[in-house]
Coordinates of C-alpha atoms in Angstrom, one line a residue:
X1 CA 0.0 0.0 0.0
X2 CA 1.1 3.4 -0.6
X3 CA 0.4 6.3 1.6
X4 CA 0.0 9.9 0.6
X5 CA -0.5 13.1 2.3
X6 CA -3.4 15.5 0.8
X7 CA -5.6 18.3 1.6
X8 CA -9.2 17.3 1.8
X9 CA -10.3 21.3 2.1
X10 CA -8.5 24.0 4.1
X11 CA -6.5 23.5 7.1
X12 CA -7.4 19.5 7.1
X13 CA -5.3 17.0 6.5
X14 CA -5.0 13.3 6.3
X15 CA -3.4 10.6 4.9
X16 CA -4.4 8.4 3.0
X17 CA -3.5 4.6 1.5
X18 CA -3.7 3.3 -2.2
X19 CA -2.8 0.2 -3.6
X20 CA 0.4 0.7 -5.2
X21 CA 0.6 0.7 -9.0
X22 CA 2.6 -1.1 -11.8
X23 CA 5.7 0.6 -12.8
X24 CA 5.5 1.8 -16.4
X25 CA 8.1 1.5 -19.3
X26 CA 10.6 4.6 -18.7
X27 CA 10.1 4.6 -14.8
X28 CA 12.0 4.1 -11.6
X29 CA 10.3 3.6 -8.1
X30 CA 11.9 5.4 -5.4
X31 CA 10.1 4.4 -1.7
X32 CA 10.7 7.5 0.1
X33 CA 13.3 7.9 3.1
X34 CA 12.2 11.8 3.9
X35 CA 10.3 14.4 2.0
X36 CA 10.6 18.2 3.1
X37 CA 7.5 20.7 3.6
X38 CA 7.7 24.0 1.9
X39 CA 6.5 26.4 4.1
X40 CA 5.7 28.6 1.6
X41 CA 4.1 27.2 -1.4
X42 CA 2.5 24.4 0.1
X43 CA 0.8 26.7 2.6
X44 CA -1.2 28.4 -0.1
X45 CA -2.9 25.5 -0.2
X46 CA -3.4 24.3 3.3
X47 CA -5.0 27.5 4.1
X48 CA -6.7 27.9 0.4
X49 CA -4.9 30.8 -0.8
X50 CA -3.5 29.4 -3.5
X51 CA -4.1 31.1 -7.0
X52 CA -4.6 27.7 -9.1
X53 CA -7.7 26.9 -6.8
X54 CA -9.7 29.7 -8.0
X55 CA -8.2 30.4 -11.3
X56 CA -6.6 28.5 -14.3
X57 CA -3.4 28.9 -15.4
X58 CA -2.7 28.8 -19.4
X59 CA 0.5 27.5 -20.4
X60 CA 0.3 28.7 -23.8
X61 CA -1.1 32.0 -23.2
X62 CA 0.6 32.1 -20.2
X63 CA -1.9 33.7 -18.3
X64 CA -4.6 32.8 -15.5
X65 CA -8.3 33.0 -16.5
X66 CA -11.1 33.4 -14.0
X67 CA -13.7 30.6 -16.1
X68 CA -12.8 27.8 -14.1
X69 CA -10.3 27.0 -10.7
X70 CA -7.3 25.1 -11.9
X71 CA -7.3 22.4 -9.1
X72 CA -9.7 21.7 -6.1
X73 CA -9.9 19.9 -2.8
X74 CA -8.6 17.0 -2.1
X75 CA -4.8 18.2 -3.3
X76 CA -3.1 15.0 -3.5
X77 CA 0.8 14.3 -3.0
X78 CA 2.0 18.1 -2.7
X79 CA 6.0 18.3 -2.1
X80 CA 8.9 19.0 -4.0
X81 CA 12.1 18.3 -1.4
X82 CA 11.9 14.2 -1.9
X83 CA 14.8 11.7 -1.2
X84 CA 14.7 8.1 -0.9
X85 CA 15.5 4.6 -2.2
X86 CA 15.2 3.2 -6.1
X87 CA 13.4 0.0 -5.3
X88 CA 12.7 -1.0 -8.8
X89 CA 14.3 0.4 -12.5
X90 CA 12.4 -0.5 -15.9
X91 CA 14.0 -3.2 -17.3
X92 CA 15.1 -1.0 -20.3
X93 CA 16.7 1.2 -18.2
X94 CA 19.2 -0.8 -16.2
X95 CA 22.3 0.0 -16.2
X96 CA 21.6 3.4 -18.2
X97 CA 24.4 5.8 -17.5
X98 CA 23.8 8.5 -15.3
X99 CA 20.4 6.9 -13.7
X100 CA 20.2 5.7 -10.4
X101 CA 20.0 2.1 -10.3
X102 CA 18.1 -0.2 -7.2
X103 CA 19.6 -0.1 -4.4
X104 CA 21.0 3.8 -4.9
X105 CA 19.4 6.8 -2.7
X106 CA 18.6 9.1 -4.9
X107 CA 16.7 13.2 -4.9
X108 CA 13.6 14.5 -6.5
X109 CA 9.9 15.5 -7.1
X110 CA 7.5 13.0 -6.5
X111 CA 5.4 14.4 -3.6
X112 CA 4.4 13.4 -0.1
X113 CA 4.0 9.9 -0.5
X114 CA 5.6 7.0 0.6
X115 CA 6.7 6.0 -3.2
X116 CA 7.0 7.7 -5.7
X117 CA 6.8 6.6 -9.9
X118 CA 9.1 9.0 -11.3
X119 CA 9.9 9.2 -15.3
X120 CA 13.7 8.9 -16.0
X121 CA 14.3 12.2 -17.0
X122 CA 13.4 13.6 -14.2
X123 CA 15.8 10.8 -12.3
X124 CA 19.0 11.1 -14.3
X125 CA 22.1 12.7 -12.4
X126 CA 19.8 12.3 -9.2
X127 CA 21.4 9.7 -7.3
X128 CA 22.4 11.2 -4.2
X129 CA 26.6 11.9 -3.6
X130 CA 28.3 9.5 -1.3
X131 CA 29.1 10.8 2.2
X132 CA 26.4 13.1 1.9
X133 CA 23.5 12.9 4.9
X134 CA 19.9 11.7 3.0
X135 CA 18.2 14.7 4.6
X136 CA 20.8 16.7 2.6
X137 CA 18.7 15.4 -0.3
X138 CA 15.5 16.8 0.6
X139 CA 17.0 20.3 0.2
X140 CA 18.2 20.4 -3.7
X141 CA 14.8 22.1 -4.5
X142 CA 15.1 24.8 -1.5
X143 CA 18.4 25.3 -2.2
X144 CA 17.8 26.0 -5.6
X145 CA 15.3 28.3 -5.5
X146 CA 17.5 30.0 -2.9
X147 CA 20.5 29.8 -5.2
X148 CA 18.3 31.1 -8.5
X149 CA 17.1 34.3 -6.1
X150 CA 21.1 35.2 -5.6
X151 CA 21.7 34.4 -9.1
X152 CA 18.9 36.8 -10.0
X153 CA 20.5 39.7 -7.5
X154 CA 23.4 39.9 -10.2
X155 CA 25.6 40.3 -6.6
X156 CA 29.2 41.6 -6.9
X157 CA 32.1 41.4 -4.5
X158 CA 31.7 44.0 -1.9
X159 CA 28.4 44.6 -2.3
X160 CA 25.8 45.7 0.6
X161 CA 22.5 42.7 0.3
X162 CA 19.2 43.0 2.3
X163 CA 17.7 39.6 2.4
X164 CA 14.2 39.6 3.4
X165 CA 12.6 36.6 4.7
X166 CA 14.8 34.5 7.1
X167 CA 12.6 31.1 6.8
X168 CA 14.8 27.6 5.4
X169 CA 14.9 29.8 1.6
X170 CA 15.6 32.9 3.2
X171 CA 18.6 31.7 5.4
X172 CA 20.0 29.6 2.1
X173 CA 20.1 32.7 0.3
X174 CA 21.9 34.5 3.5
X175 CA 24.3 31.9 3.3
X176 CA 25.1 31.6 -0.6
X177 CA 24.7 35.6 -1.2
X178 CA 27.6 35.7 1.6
X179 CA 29.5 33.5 -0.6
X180 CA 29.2 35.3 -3.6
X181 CA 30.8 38.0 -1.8
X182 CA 28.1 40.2 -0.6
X183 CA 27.9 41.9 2.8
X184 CA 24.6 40.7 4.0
X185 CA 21.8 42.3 6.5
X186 CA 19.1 39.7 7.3
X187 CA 15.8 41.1 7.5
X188 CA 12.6 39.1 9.6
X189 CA 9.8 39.7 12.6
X190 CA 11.1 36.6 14.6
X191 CA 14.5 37.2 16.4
X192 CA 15.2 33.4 16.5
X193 CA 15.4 33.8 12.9
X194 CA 17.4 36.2 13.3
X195 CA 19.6 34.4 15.4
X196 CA 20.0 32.1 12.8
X197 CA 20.9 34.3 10.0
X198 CA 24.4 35.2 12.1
X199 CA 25.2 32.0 11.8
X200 CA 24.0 31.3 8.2
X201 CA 26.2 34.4 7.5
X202 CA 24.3 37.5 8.3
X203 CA 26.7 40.8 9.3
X204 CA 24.0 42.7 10.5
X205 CA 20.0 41.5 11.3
X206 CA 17.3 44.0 11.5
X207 CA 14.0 42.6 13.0
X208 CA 10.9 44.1 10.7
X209 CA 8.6 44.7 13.3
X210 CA 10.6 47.1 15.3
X211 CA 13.9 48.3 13.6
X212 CA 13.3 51.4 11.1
X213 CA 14.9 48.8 8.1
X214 CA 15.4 51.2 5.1
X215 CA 16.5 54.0 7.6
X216 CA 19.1 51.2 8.9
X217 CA 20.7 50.3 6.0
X218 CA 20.9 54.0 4.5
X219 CA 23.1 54.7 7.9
X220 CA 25.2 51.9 7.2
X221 CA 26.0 52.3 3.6
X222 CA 26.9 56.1 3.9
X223 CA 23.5 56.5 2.7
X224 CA 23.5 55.4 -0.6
X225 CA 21.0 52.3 0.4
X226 CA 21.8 48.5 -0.5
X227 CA 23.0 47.5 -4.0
X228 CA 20.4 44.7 -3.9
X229 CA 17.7 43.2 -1.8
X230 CA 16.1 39.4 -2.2
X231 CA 12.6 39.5 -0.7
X232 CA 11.6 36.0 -0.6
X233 CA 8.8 36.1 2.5
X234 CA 6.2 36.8 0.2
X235 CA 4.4 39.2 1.9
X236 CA 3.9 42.5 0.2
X237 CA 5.0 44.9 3.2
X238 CA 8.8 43.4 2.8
X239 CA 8.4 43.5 -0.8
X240 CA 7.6 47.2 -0.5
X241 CA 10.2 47.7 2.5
X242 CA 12.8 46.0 -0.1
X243 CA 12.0 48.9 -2.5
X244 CA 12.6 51.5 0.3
X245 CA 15.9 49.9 0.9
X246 CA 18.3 50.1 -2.5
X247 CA 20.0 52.6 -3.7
X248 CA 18.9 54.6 -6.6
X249 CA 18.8 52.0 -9.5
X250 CA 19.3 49.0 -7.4
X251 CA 17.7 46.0 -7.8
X252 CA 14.9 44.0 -5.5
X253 CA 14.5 40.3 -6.5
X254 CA 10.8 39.4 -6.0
X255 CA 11.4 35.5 -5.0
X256 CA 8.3 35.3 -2.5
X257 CA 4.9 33.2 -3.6
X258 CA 3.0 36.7 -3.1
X259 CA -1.5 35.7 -2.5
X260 CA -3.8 37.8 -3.3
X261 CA -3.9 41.8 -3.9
X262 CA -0.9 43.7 -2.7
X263 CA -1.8 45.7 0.1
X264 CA 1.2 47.4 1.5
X265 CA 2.9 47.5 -1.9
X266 CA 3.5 51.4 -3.4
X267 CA 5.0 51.4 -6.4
X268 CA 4.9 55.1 -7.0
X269 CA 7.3 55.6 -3.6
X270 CA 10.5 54.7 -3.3
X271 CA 10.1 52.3 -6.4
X272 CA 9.2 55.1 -9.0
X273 CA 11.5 57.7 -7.7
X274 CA 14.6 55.5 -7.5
X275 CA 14.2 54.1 -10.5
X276 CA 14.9 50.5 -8.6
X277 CA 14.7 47.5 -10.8
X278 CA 12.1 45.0 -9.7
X279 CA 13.4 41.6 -11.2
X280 CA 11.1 38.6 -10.6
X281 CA 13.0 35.0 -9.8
X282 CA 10.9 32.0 -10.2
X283 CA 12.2 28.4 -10.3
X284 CA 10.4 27.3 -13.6
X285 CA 13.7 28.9 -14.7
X286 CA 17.1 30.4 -14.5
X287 CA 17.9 34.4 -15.6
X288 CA 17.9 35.2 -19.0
X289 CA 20.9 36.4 -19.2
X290 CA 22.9 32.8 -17.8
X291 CA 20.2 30.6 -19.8
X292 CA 23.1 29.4 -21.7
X293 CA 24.9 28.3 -19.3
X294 CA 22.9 27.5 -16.3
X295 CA 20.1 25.7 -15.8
X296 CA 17.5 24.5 -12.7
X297 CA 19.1 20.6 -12.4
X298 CA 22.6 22.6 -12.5
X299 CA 21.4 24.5 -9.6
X300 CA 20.3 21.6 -7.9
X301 CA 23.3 19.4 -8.1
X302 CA 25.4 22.8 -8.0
X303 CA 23.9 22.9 -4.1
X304 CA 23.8 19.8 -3.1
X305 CA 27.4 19.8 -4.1
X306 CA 28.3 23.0 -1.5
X307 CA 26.6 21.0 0.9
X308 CA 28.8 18.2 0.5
X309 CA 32.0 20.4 0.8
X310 CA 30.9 22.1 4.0
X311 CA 30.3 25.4 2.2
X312 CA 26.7 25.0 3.0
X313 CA 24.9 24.0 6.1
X314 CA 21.5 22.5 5.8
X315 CA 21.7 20.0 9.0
X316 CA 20.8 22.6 11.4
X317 CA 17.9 23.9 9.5
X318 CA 16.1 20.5 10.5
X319 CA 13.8 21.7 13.4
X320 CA 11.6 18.9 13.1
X321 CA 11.5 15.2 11.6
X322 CA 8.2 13.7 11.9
X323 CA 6.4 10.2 11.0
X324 CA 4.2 11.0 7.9
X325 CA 1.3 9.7 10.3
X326 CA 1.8 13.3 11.9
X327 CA 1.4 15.7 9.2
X328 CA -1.5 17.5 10.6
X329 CA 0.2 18.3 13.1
X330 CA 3.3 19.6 11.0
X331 CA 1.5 21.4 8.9
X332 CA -0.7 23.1 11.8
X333 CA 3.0 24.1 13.7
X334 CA 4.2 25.8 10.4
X335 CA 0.8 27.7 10.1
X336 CA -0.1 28.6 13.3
X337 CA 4.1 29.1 15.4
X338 CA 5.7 29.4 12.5
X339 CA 8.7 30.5 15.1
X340 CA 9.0 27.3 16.5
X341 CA 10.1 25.8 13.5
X342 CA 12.2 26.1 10.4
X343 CA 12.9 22.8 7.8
X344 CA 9.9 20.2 9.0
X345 CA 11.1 17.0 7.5
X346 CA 8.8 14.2 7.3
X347 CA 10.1 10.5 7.6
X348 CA 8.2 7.5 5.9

């Protein structure tokens, strides 16, 4: 039997059992070790705030229409941050280079459920590094999107970076926009957060709730404001607060899932009169300009590979690992004390 989590309406969850299915021509099985809940997207739809329930989105157009809602209730098998075991390999498969074979622990999308049918394209390069910590694997996604938002910041040596959002994404992008050379001031309403982002590579933290932010990171950059900022909380007031906080012409990376109208967002402020750039990062794909030469599986395997040289600390992200038989409960922690976790892993 195969168990999966779903939402059967808002804010309810259960999990449920199906009989597990044949494995199709150009498939691996994978039975899940540990599968990672975004605390962003997936939340959209626990609470029912995500777009695709009340509109359609058109892939061709590439626009939402308001004829029809794009999914409904029960949403089945949400996740993207999957890592587990290849338990079976289509025979015409075996031994394909690059693939993960049986046997091999390997990374992916294929949901919360307890196995996942997976196409092989979607497989090859996945197996996970030796030496590398299986929980490690259920943060390629997160660490990607994390890695696409800095990539999107276009971040120079010696550059002043206001990261809002200090959630799992939000502390990845701390860590990797220190890397890349920036000088980075972590921006959230939750001091433990904060407390994290020093670690994670933070020089300075500003708590949004009661530190004057923009005001703050004028005084400290002779008051030219920061060359970039990466708002990836997805609420509107930080997106707008990011705005306040560049320098004339600098650019705000939009990497947040942002619901409903923006209240709290004036573009004809700070955005219109400093001319700021508002660049949008979005993991369907990399920035234009680097489409050549990156990609979103060369992210991936780019951060899974940091992790395994110690450039990269995911471990202590894990707040929570909890049997898949608990996921109310996960996903009602997240929702409701959102400071008394970060990464909530659940184990099958």
């Amino acid at each position: 039997m195969e168990r999966v989590v779903q939402f059967t309406g808002p804010r309810t969850v259960e999990v449920a059992e199906h009989e597990s299915e044949p494995l199709p021509p150009g498939h691996l099985r994978v039975r899940t070790r540990y599968s990672g809940i975004s605390a962003g997207t997936e939340l959209t739809a626990y609470r029912g705030t995500n777009p695709y329930l009340t509109r359609t989105w058109d892939p061709e157009s590439r626009l939402f229409t308001d004829d029809a809602a794009g999914m409904s209730y029960p949403v089945v098998g949400w996740g993207y941050s999957e890592v587990g075991e290849v338990t079976e390999v289509s025979p015409e498969l075996a031994d394909a280079p690059g693939l993960p074979q049986v046997g091999d622990l390997a990374w992916g999308i294929w949901g919360h459920r307890s196995e996942g049918i997976v196409p092989a394209a979607r497989m090859a390069g996945h197996r996970l590094p030796d030496g590398l910590d299986p929980l490690a694997g259920a943060f390629a996604r997160v660490g990607a999107i994390a890695y696409n938002a800095v990539l999107g910041a276009d971040i120079h040596l010696g550059e002043d970076v206001a990261v809002f959002g200090q959630g799992v994404i939000g502390l990845l992008t701390t860590r990797l926009a220190q890397l890349n050379g920036a000088r980075v001031s972590a921006v959230d309403a939750l001091d433990s957060r904060l407390e994290h982002a020093r670690t994670h590579g933070a020089t300075t933290t500003l708590n949004a709730r009661t530190d004057s932010v923009a005001e703050r990171l004028r005084e400290a950059t002779e008051g030219r404001g920061a060359d970039a900022a990466i708002e990836i909380s997805g609420a509107y007031p930080a997106l707008h607060e990011a705005l306040r906080s560049v320098a004339v012409g600098g650019r705000v990376v939009a990497a947040g899932f942002y619901q409903g109208d923006g209240a709290g967002l004036r573009l004809g402020d700070e955005f219109h009169h400093n001319r700021a750039q508002l660049v949008c990062s979005q993991i369907g794909g990399v920035p234009q300009a680097l489409d050549g030469r990156w990609s979103v599986e060369r992210l991936q395997r780019t951060f899974l590979r940091l992790v395994g040289e110690g450039r990269v600390d995911v471990a202590s992200l894990v707040s929570h690992v909890l049997p898949v038989a608990d996921a109310a409960q996960a996903y009602e922690l997240l929702d409701e004390r959102p400071g008394e976790a970060l990464q909530m892993v659940l184990a099958f």
